[in-house]
PDB file of C-alpha atoms in Angstrom:
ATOM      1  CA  UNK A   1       0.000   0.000   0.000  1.00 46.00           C
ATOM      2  CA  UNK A   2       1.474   2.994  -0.992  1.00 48.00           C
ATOM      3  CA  UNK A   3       0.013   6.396  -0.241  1.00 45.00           C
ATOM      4  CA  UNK A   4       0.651   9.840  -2.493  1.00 41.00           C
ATOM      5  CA  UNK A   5      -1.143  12.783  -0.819  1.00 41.00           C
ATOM      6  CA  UNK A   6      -1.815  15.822  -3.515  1.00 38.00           C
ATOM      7  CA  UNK A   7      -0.676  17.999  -0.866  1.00 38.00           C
ATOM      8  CA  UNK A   8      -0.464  18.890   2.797  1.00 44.00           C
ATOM      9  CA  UNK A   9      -3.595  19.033   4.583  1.00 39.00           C
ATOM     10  CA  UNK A  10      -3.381  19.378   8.160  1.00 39.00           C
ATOM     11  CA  UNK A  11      -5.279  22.354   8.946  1.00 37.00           C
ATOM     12  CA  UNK A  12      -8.764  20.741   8.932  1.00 34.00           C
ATOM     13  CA  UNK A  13     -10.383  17.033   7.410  1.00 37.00           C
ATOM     14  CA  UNK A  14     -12.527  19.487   5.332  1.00 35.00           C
ATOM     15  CA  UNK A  15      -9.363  20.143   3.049  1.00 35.00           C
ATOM     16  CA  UNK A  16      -8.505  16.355   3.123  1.00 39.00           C
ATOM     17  CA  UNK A  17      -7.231  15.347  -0.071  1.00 39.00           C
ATOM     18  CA  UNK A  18      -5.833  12.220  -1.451  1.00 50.00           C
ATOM     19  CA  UNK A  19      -6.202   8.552  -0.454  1.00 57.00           C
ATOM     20  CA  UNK A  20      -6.103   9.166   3.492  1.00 55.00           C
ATOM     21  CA  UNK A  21      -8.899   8.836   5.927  1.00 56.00           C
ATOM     22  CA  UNK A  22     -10.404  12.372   6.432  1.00 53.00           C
ATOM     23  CA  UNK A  23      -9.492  12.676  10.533  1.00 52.00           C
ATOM     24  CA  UNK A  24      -5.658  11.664   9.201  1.00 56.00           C
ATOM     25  CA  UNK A  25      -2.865  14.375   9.276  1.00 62.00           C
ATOM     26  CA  UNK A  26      -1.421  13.891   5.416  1.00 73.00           C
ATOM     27  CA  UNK A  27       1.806  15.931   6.613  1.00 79.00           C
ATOM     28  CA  UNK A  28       3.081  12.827   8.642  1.00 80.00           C
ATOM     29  CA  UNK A  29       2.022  10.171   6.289  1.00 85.00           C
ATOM     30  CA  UNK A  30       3.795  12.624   3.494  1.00 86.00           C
ATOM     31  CA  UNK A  31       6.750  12.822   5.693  1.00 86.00           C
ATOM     32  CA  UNK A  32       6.782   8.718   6.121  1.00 89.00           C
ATOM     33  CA  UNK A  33       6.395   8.212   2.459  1.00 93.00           C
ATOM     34  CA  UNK A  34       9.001  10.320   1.667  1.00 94.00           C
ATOM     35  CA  UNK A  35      11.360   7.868   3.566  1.00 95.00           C
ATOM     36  CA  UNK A  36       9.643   4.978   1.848  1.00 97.00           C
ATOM     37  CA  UNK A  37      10.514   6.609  -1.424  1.00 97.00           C
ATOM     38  CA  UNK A  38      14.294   7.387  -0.244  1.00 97.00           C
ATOM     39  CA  UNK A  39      14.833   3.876   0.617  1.00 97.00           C
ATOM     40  CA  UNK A  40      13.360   2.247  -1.888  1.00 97.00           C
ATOM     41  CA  UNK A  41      15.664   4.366  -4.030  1.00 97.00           C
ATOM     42  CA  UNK A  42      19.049   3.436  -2.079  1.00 96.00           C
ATOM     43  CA  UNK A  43      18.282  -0.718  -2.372  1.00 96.00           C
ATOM     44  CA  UNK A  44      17.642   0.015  -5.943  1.00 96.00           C
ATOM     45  CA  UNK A  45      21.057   1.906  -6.225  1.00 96.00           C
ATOM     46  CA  UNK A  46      22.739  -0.174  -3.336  1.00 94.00           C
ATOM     47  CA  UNK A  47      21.451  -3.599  -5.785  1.00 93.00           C
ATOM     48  CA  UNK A  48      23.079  -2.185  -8.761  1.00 94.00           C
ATOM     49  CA  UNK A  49      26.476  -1.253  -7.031  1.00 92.00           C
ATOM     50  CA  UNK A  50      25.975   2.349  -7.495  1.00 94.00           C
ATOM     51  CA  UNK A  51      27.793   3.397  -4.325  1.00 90.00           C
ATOM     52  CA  UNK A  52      27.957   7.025  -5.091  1.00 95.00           C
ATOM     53  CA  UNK A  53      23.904   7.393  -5.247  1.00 96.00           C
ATOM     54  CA  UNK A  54      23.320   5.173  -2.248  1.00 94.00           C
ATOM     55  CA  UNK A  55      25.472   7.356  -0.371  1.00 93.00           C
ATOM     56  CA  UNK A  56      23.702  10.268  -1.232  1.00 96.00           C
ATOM     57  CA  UNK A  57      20.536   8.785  -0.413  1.00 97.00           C
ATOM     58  CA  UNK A  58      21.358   8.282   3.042  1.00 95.00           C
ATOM     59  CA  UNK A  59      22.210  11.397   3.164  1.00 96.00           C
ATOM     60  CA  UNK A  60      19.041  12.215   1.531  1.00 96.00           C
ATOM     61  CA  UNK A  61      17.304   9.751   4.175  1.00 96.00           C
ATOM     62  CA  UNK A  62      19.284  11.448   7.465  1.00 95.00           C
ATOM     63  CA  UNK A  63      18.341  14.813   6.685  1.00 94.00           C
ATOM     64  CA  UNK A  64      14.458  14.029   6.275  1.00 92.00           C
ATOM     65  CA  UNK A  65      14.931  11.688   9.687  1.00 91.00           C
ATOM     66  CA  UNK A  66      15.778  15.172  11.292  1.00 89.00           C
ATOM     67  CA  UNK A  67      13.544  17.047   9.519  1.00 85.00           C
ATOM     68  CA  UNK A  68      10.620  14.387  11.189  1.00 83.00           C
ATOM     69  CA  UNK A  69      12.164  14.724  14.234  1.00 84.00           C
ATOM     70  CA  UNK A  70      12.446  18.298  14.280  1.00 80.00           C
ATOM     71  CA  UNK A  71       8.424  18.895  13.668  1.00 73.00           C
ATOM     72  CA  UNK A  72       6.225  18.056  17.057  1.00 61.00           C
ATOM     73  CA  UNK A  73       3.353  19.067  14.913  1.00 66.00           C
ATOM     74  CA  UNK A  74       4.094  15.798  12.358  1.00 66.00           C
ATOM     75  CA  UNK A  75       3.144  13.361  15.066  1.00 69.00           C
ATOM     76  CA  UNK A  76       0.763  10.673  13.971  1.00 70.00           C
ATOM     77  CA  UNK A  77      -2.075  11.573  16.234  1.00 74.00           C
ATOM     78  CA  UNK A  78      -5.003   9.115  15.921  1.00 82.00           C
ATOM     79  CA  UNK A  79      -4.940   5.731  15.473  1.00 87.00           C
ATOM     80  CA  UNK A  80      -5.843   5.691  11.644  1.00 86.00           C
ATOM     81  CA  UNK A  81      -2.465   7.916  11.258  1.00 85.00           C
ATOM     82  CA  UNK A  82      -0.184   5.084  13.836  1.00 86.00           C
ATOM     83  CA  UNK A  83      -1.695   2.473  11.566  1.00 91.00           C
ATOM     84  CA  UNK A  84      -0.680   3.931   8.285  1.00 91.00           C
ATOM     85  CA  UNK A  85       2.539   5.217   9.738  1.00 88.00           C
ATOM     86  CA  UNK A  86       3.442   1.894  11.164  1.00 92.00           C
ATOM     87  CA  UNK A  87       2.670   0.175   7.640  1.00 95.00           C
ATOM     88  CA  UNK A  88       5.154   3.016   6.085  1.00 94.00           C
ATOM     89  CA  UNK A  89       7.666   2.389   9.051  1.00 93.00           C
ATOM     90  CA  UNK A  90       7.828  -1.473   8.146  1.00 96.00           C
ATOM     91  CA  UNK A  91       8.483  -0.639   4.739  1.00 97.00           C
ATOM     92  CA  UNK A  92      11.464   1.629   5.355  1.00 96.00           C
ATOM     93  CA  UNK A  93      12.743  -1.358   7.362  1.00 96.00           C
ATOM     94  CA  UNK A  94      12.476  -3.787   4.715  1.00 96.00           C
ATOM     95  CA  UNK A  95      13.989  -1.690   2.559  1.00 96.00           C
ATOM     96  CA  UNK A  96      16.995  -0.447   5.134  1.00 94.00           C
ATOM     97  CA  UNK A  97      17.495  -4.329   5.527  1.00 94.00           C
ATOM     98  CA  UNK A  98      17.679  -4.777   1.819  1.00 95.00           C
ATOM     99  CA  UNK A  99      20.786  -2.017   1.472  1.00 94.00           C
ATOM    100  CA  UNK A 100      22.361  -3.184   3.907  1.00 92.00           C
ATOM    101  CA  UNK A 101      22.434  -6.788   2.872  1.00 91.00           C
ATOM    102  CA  UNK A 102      23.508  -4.988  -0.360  1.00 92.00           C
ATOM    103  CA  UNK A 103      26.318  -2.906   1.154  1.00 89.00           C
ATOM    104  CA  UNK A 104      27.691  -5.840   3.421  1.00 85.00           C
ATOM    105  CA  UNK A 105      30.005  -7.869   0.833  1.00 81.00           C
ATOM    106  CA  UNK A 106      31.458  -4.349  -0.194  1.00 80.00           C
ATOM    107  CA  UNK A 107      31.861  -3.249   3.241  1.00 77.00           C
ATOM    108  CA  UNK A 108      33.923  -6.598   3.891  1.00 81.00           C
ATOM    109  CA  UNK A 109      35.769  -6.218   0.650  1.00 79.00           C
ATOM    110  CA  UNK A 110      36.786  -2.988   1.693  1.00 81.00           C
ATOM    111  CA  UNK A 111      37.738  -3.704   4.965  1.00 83.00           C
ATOM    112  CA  UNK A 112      40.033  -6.398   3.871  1.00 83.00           C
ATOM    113  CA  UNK A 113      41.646  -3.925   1.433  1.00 82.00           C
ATOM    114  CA  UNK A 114      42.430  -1.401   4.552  1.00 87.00           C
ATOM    115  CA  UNK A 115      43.457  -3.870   6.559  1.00 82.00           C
ATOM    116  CA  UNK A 116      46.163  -5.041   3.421  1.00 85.00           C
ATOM    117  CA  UNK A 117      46.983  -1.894   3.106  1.00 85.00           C
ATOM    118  CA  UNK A 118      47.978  -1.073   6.856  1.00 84.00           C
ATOM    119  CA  UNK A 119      49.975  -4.667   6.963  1.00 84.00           C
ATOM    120  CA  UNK A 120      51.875  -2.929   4.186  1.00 82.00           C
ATOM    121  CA  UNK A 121      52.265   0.163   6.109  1.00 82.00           C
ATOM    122  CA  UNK A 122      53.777  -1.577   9.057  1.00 81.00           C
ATOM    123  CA  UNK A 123      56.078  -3.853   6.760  1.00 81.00           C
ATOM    124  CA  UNK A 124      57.329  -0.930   4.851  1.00 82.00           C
ATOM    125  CA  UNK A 125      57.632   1.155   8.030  1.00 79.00           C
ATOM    126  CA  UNK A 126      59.477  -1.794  10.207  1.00 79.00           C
ATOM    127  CA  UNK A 127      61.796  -2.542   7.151  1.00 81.00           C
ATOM    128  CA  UNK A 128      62.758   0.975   6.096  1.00 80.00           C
ATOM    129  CA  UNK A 129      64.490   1.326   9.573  1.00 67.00           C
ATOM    130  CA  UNK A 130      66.811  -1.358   8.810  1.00 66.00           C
ATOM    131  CA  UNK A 131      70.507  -1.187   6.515  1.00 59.00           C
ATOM    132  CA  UNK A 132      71.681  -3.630   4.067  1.00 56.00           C
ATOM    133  CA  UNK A 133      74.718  -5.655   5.252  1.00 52.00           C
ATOM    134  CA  UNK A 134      77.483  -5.721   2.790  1.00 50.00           C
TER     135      UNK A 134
END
């Protein structure tokens, strides 16, 4: 289920437009589906490898985490608003499970190249220390 409100409508249920219940607040479900629609974007990126734009997604994601966090006002308030949120919440958890089973390998492949690399560091710096006999 995926909601798309034409706009924000929390000043009354009398300007209530878009698939919502009429006593629902579309300014939180807005701000939920706008995470959906971040995170959906980052497994699609993180799937095809595209590091670059899956970074900047979570950027992307981060900034409208604050910007939820920021707004006492985008609260879900009754209990059709939890219910929808909730359903939206899941989602960006299924989808912030799919990166990251996406980034893992990656993240391990690139931890074993740092970890190579700083071996090397240590041989080159424990070596260069040392004169050739002769």
């Amino acid at each position: 289920m995926t909601y798309y409100p034409s706009e924000c409508n929390k000043a009354s249920p009398a300007n209530a437009t878009g698939p919502f219940p009429p006593e629902c607040n579309s300014c939180v479900i807005e701000a939920y589906q706008q995470l959906v629609n971040i995170t959906r974007k980052m497994e699609d990126a993180a799937r095809q490898e595209n590091w670059e734009a899956t970074l900047a997604l979570g950027q992307s994601y981060v900034h409208e985490v604050e910007v939820l966090r920021n707004k006492a006002n985008l609260q879900p308030g009754n209990k059709a608003e939890r219910e929808i949120c909730s359903h939206l919440l899941r989602q960006v958890l299924m989808h912030d499970a799919a990166v990251r089973d996406a980034v893992s390998p990656e993240m391990k492949r690139l931890s074993q190249l740092l970890h190579t690399r700083n071996q090397q560091k240590k041989m080159v710096k424990a070596y260069s220390g040392m004169k050739l006999a002769g």
